[in-house]
mmCIF file of C-alpha atoms in Angstrom:
data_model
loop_
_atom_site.group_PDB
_atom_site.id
_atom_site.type_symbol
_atom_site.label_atom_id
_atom_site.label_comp_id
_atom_site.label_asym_id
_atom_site.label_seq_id
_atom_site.Cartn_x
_atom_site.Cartn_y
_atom_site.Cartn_z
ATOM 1 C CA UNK V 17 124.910 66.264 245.739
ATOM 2 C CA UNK V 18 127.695 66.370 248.220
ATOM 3 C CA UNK V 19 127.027 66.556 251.711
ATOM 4 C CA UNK V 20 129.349 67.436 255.000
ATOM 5 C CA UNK V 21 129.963 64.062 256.749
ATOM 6 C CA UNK V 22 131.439 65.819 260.146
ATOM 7 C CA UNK V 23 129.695 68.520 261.762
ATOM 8 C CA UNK V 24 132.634 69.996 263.645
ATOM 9 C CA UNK V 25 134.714 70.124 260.284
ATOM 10 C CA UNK V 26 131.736 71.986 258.987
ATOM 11 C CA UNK V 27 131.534 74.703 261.682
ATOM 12 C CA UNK V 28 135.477 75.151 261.518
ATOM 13 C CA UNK V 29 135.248 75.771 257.541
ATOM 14 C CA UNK V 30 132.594 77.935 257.955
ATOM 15 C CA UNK V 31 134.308 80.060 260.725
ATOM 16 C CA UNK V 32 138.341 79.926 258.903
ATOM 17 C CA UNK V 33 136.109 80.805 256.030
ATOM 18 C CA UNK V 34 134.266 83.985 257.206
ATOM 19 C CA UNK V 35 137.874 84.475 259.041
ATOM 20 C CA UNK V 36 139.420 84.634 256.398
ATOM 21 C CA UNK V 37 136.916 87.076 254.528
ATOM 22 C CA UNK V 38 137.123 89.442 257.548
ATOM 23 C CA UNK V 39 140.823 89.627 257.195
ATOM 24 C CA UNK V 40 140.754 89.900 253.557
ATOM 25 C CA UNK V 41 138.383 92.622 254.068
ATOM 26 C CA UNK V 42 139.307 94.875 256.725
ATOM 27 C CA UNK V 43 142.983 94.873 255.235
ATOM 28 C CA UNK V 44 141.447 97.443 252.426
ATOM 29 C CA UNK V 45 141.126 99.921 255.219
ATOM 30 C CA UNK V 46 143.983 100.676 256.591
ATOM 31 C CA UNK V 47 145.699 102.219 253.285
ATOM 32 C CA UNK V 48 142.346 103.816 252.379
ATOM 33 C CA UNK V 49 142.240 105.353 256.088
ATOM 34 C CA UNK V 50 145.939 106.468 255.666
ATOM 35 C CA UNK V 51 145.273 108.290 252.360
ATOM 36 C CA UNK V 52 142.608 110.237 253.719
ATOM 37 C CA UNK V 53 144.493 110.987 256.531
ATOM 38 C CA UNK V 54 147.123 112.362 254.427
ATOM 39 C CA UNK V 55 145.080 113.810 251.668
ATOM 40 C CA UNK V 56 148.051 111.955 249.816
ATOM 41 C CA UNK V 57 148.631 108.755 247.858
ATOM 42 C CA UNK V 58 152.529 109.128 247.605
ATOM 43 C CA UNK V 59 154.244 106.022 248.625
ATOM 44 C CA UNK V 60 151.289 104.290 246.688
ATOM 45 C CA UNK V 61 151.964 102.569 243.629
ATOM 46 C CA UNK V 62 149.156 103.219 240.898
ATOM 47 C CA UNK V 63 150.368 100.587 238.827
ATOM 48 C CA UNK V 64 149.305 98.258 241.788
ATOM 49 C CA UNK V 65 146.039 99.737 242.715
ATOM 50 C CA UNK V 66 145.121 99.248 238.685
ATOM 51 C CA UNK V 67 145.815 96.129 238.283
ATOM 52 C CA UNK V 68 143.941 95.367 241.477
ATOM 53 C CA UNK V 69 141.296 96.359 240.174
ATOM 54 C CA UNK V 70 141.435 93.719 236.939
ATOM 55 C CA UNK V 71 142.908 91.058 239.404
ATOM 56 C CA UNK V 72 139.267 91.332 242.180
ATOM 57 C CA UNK V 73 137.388 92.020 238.994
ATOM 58 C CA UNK V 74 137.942 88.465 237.689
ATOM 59 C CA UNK V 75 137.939 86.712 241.036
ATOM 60 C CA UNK V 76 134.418 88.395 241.424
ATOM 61 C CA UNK V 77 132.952 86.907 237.883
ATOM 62 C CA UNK V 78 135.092 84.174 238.656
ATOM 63 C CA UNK V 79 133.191 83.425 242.220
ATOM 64 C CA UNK V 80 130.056 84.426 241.884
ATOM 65 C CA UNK V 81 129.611 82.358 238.155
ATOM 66 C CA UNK V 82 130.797 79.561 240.035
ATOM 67 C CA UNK V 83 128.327 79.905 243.285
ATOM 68 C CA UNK V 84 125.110 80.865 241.882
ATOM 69 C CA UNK V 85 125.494 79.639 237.978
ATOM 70 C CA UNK V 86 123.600 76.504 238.299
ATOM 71 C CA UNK V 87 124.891 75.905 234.680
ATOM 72 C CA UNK V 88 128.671 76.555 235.591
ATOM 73 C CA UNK V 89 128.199 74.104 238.651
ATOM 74 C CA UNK V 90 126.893 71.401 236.241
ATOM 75 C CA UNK V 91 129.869 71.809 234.575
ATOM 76 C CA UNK V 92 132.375 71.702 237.358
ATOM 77 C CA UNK V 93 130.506 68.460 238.354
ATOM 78 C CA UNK V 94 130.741 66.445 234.931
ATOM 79 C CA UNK V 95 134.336 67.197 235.114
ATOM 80 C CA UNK V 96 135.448 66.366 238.784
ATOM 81 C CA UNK V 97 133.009 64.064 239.823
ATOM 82 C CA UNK V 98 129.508 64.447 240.646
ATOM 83 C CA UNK V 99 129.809 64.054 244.297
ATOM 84 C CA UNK V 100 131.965 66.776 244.823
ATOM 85 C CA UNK V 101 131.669 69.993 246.622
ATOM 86 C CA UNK V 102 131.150 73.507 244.641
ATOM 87 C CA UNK V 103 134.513 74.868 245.898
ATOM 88 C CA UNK V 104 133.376 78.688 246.220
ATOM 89 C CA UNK V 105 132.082 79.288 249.002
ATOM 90 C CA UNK V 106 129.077 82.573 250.276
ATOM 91 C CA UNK V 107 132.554 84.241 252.141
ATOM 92 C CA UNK V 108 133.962 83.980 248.610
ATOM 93 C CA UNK V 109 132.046 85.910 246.616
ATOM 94 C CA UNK V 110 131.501 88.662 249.559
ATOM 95 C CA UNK V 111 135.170 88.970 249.858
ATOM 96 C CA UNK V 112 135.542 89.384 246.026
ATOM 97 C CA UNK V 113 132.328 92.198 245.783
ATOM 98 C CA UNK V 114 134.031 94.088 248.638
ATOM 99 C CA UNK V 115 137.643 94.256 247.009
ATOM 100 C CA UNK V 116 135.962 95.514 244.040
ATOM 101 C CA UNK V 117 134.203 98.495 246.162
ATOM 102 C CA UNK V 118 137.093 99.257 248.274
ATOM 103 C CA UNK V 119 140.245 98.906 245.073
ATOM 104 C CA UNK V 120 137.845 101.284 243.565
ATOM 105 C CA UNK V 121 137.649 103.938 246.213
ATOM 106 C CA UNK V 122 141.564 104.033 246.246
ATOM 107 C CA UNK V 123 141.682 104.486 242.997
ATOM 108 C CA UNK V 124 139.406 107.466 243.487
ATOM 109 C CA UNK V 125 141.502 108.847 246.143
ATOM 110 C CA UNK V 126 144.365 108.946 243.492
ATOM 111 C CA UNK V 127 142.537 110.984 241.234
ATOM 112 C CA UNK V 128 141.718 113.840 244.081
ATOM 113 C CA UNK V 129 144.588 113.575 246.267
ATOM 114 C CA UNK V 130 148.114 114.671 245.964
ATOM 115 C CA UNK V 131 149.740 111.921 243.975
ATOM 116 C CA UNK V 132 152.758 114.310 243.446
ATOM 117 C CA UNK V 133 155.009 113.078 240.106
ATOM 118 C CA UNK V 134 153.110 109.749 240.255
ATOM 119 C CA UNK V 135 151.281 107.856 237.466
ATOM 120 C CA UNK V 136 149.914 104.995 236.024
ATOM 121 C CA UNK V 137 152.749 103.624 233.810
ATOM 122 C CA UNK V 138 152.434 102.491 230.110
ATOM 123 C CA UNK V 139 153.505 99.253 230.918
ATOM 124 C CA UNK V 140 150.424 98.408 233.243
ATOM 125 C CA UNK V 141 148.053 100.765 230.559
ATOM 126 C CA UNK V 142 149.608 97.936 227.864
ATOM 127 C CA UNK V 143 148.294 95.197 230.298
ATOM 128 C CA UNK V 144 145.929 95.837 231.230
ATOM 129 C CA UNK V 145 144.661 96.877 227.464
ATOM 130 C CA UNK V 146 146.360 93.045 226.428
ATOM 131 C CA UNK V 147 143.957 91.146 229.538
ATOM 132 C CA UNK V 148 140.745 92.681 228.826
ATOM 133 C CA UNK V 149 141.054 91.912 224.799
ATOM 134 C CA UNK V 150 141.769 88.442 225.616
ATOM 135 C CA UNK V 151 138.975 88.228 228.120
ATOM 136 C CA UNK V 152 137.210 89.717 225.608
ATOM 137 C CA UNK V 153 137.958 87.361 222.974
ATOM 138 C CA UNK V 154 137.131 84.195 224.976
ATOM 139 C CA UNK V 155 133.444 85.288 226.203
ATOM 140 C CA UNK V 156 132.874 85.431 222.409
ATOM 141 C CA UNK V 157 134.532 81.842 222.333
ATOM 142 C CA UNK V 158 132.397 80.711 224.813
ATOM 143 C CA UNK V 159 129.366 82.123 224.140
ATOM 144 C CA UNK V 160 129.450 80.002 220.438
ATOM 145 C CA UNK V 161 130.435 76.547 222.510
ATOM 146 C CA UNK V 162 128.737 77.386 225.380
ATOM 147 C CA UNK V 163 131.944 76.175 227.453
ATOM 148 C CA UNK V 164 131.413 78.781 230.898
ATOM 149 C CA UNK V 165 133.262 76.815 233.137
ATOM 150 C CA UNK V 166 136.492 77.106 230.708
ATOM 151 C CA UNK V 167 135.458 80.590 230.125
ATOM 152 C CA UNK V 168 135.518 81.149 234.292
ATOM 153 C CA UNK V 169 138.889 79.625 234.578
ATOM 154 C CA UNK V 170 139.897 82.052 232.290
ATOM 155 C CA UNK V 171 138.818 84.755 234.532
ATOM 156 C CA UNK V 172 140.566 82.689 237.941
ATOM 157 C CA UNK V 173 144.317 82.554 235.353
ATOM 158 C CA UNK V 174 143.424 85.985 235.008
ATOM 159 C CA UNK V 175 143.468 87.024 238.961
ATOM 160 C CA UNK V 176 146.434 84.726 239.628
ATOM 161 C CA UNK V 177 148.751 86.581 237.171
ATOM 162 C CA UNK V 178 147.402 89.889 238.089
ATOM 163 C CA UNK V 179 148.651 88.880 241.787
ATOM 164 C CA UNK V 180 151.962 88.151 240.875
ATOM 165 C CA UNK V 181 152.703 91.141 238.570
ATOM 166 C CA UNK V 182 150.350 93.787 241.141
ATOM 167 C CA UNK V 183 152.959 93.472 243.512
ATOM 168 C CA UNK V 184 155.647 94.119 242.029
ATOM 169 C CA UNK V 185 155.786 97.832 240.985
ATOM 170 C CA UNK V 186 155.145 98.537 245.135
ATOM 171 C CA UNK V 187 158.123 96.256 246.124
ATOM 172 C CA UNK V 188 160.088 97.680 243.505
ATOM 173 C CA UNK V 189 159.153 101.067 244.426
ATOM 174 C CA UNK V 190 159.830 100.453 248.248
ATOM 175 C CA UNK V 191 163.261 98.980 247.136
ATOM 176 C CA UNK V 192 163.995 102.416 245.182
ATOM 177 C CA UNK V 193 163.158 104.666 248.045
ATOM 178 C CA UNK V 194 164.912 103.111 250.630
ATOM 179 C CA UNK V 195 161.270 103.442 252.470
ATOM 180 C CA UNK V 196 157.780 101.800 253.099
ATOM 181 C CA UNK V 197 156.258 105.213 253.788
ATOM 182 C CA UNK V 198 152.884 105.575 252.744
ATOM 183 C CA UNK V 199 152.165 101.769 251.764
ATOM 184 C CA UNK V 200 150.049 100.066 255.174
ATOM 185 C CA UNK V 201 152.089 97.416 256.244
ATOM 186 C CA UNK V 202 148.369 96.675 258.670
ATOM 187 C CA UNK V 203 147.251 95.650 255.431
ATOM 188 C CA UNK V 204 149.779 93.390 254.859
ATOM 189 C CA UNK V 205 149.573 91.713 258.068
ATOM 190 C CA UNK V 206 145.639 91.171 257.584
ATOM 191 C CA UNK V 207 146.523 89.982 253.743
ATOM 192 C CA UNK V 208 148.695 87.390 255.411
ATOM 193 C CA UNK V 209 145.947 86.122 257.747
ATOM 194 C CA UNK V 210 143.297 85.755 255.741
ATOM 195 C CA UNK V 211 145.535 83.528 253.241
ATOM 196 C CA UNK V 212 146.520 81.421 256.290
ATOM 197 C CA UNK V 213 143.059 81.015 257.000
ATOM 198 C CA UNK V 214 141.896 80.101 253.432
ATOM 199 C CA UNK V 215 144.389 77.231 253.684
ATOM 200 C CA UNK V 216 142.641 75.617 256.600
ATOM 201 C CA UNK V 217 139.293 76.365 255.624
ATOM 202 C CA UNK V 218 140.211 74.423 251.972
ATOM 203 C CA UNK V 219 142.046 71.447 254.104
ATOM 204 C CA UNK V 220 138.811 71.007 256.304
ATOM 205 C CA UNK V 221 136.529 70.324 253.175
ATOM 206 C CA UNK V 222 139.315 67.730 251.826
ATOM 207 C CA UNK V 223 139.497 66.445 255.368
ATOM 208 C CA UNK V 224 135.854 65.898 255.193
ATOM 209 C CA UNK V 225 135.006 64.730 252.019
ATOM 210 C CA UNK V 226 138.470 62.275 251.533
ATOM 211 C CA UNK V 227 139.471 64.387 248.491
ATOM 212 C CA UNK V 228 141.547 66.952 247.186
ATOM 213 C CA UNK V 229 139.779 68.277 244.216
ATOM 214 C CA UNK V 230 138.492 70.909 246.600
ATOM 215 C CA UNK V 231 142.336 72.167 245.935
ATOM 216 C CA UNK V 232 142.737 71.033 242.255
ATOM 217 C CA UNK V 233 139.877 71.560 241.408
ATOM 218 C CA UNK V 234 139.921 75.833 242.440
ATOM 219 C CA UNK V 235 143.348 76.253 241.550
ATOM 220 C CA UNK V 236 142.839 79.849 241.056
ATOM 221 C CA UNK V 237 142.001 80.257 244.875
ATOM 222 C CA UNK V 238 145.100 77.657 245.993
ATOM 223 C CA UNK V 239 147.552 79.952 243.654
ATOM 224 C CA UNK V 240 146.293 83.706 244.552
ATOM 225 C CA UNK V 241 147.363 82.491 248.741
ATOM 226 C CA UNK V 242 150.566 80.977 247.621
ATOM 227 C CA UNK V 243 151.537 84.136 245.740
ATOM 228 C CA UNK V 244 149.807 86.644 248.873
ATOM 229 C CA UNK V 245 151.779 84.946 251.219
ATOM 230 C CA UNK V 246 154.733 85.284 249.547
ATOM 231 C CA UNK V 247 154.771 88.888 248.527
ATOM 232 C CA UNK V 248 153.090 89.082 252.465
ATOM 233 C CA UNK V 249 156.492 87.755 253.613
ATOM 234 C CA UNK V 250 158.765 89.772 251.153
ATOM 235 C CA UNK V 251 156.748 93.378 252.302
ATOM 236 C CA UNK V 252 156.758 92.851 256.106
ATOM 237 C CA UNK V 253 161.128 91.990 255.275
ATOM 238 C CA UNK V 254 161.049 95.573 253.661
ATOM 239 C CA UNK V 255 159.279 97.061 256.915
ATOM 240 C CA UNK V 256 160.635 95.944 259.845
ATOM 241 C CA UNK V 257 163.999 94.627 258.588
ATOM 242 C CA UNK V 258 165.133 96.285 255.611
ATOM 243 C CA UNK V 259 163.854 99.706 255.960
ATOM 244 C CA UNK V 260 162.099 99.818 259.335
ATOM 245 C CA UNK V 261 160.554 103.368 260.827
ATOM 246 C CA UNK V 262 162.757 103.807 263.463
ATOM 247 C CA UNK V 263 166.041 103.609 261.383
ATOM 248 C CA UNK V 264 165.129 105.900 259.325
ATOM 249 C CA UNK V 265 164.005 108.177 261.952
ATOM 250 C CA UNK V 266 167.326 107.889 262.890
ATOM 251 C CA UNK V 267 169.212 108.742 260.189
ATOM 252 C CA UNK V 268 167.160 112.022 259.883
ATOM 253 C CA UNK V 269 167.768 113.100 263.223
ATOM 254 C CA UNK V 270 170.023 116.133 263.774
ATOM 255 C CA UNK V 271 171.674 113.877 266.778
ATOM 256 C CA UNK V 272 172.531 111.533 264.333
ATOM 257 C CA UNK V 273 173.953 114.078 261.859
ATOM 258 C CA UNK V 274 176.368 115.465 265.204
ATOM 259 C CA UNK V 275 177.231 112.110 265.968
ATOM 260 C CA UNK V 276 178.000 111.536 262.635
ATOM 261 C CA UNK V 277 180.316 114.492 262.021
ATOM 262 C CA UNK V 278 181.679 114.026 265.649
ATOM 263 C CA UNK V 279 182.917 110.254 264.376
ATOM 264 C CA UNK V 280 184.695 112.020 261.309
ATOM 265 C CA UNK V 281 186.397 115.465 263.659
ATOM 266 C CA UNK V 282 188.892 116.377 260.624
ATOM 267 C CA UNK V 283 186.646 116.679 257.876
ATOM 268 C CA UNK V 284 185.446 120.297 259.185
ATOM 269 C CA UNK V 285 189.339 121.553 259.412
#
């Protein structure tokens, strides 16, 4: 059984890690909050809240297997080395039971508030039909060999990809109207510090124990903050530089519609 060798490396992991679950968390609030204040989810892509849904789902059966499954842990162990460090930690499978309660509750809110011409499309209906048939399809796999820790990183593949295609339909949909209106950049800027902080908390264990199969060895976790952070980056671009408040406050302004025909005077002879 693997053990902490430094005390103060095990205090800071503990304290990145429950950072990092705060963030995580609280960052669900802010575009629940906004809907109810609005009694509206337009500005909201429903493709992205669904496939939320499917992307915390796994990470949830994917965590908690992994931290209370003495059978799963066995596994891990025979295959990275006996001494090594379960790499899901308690902050872990919180996180991944709250984003499970919270994606659902906006998903609620789009069923009783005014979603306006907006839908779940086909495409992420197909997908999300395709993932759940093959998750399907491997439990029954895995239940003959009894292979859970194969079956698991199924699940973590499973939460990766549904990170990278989940964001796209918003940014695509904040590229088409010019606008970040009703999507919580506050999330965002939570999202993007609790990712930070999962990459120290993961570097103090491999500090500690001289080894990076704490990385390796949870790729799932290492990939879902690469892609975060990226789509983090690309979102807070479309707020404050691409399509920030106050421009288009601007441009809506009847000052700005005078000063506009004042710049063109013959056009209105």
């Amino acid at each position: 059984m693997a053990a902490w060798n430094s005390v103060p490396l095990h205090v800071s992991y503990e304290v990145l890690g429950w950072f990092a679950f705060a963030s995580w968390s609280i960052s669900f609030y802010p575009q629940v909050i906004l809907n109810f204040r609005r009694k509206s989810v337009v500005g909201l892509n429903f493709d992205f809240v669904s496939l939320n849904l499917t992307k915390h789902s796994s990470y949830l059966i994917y965590n908690a297997s992994l931290y209370f499954s003495s059978t799963v842990q066995k596994q891990y162990r025979d295959r990275f080395g006996q001494r090594e460090m379960i790499p899901v930690a308690a902050n872990d499978v919180a996180f991944s039971v709250h984003a499970v309660l919270l994606t659902a509750i906006s998903l609620f809110q789009i069923a009783v508030y005014d979603r306006g011409s907006q839908k779940i499309s086909k495409i992420a209906y197909g997908i999300l039909l395709v993932t759940w048939t093959s998750a399907a399809v491997c439990f029954f796999v895995a239940l003959h060999n009894h292979h859970w820790l194969w079956l698991i990183s199924i699940f973590s593949d499973i939460q990766v990809c549904m990170t990278i295609i989940k964001y796209i339909p918003q940014a695509v949909m904040n590229f088409m109207r010019k606008s970040t209106e009703g999507w919580s950049i506050v999330n965002i800027l939570l999202d993007f510090s609790g990712s930070v902080a999962n990459y120290a908390q993961m570097s103090m264990q491999s500090i500690d124990q001289h080894s990076w199969v704490n990385f390796y060895g949870n790729i799932g976790k290492l990939q879902l903050s690469l892609v975060s952070v990226f789509f983090d980056i690309l979102f807070m671009c479309q707020h404050y530089l691409l399509y920030p408040v106050k421009k288009r406050k601007l441009e809506a302004s009847p000052e700005h519609d005078n000063a506009k025909s004042s710049d063109r005077p013959f056009e209105n002879v």
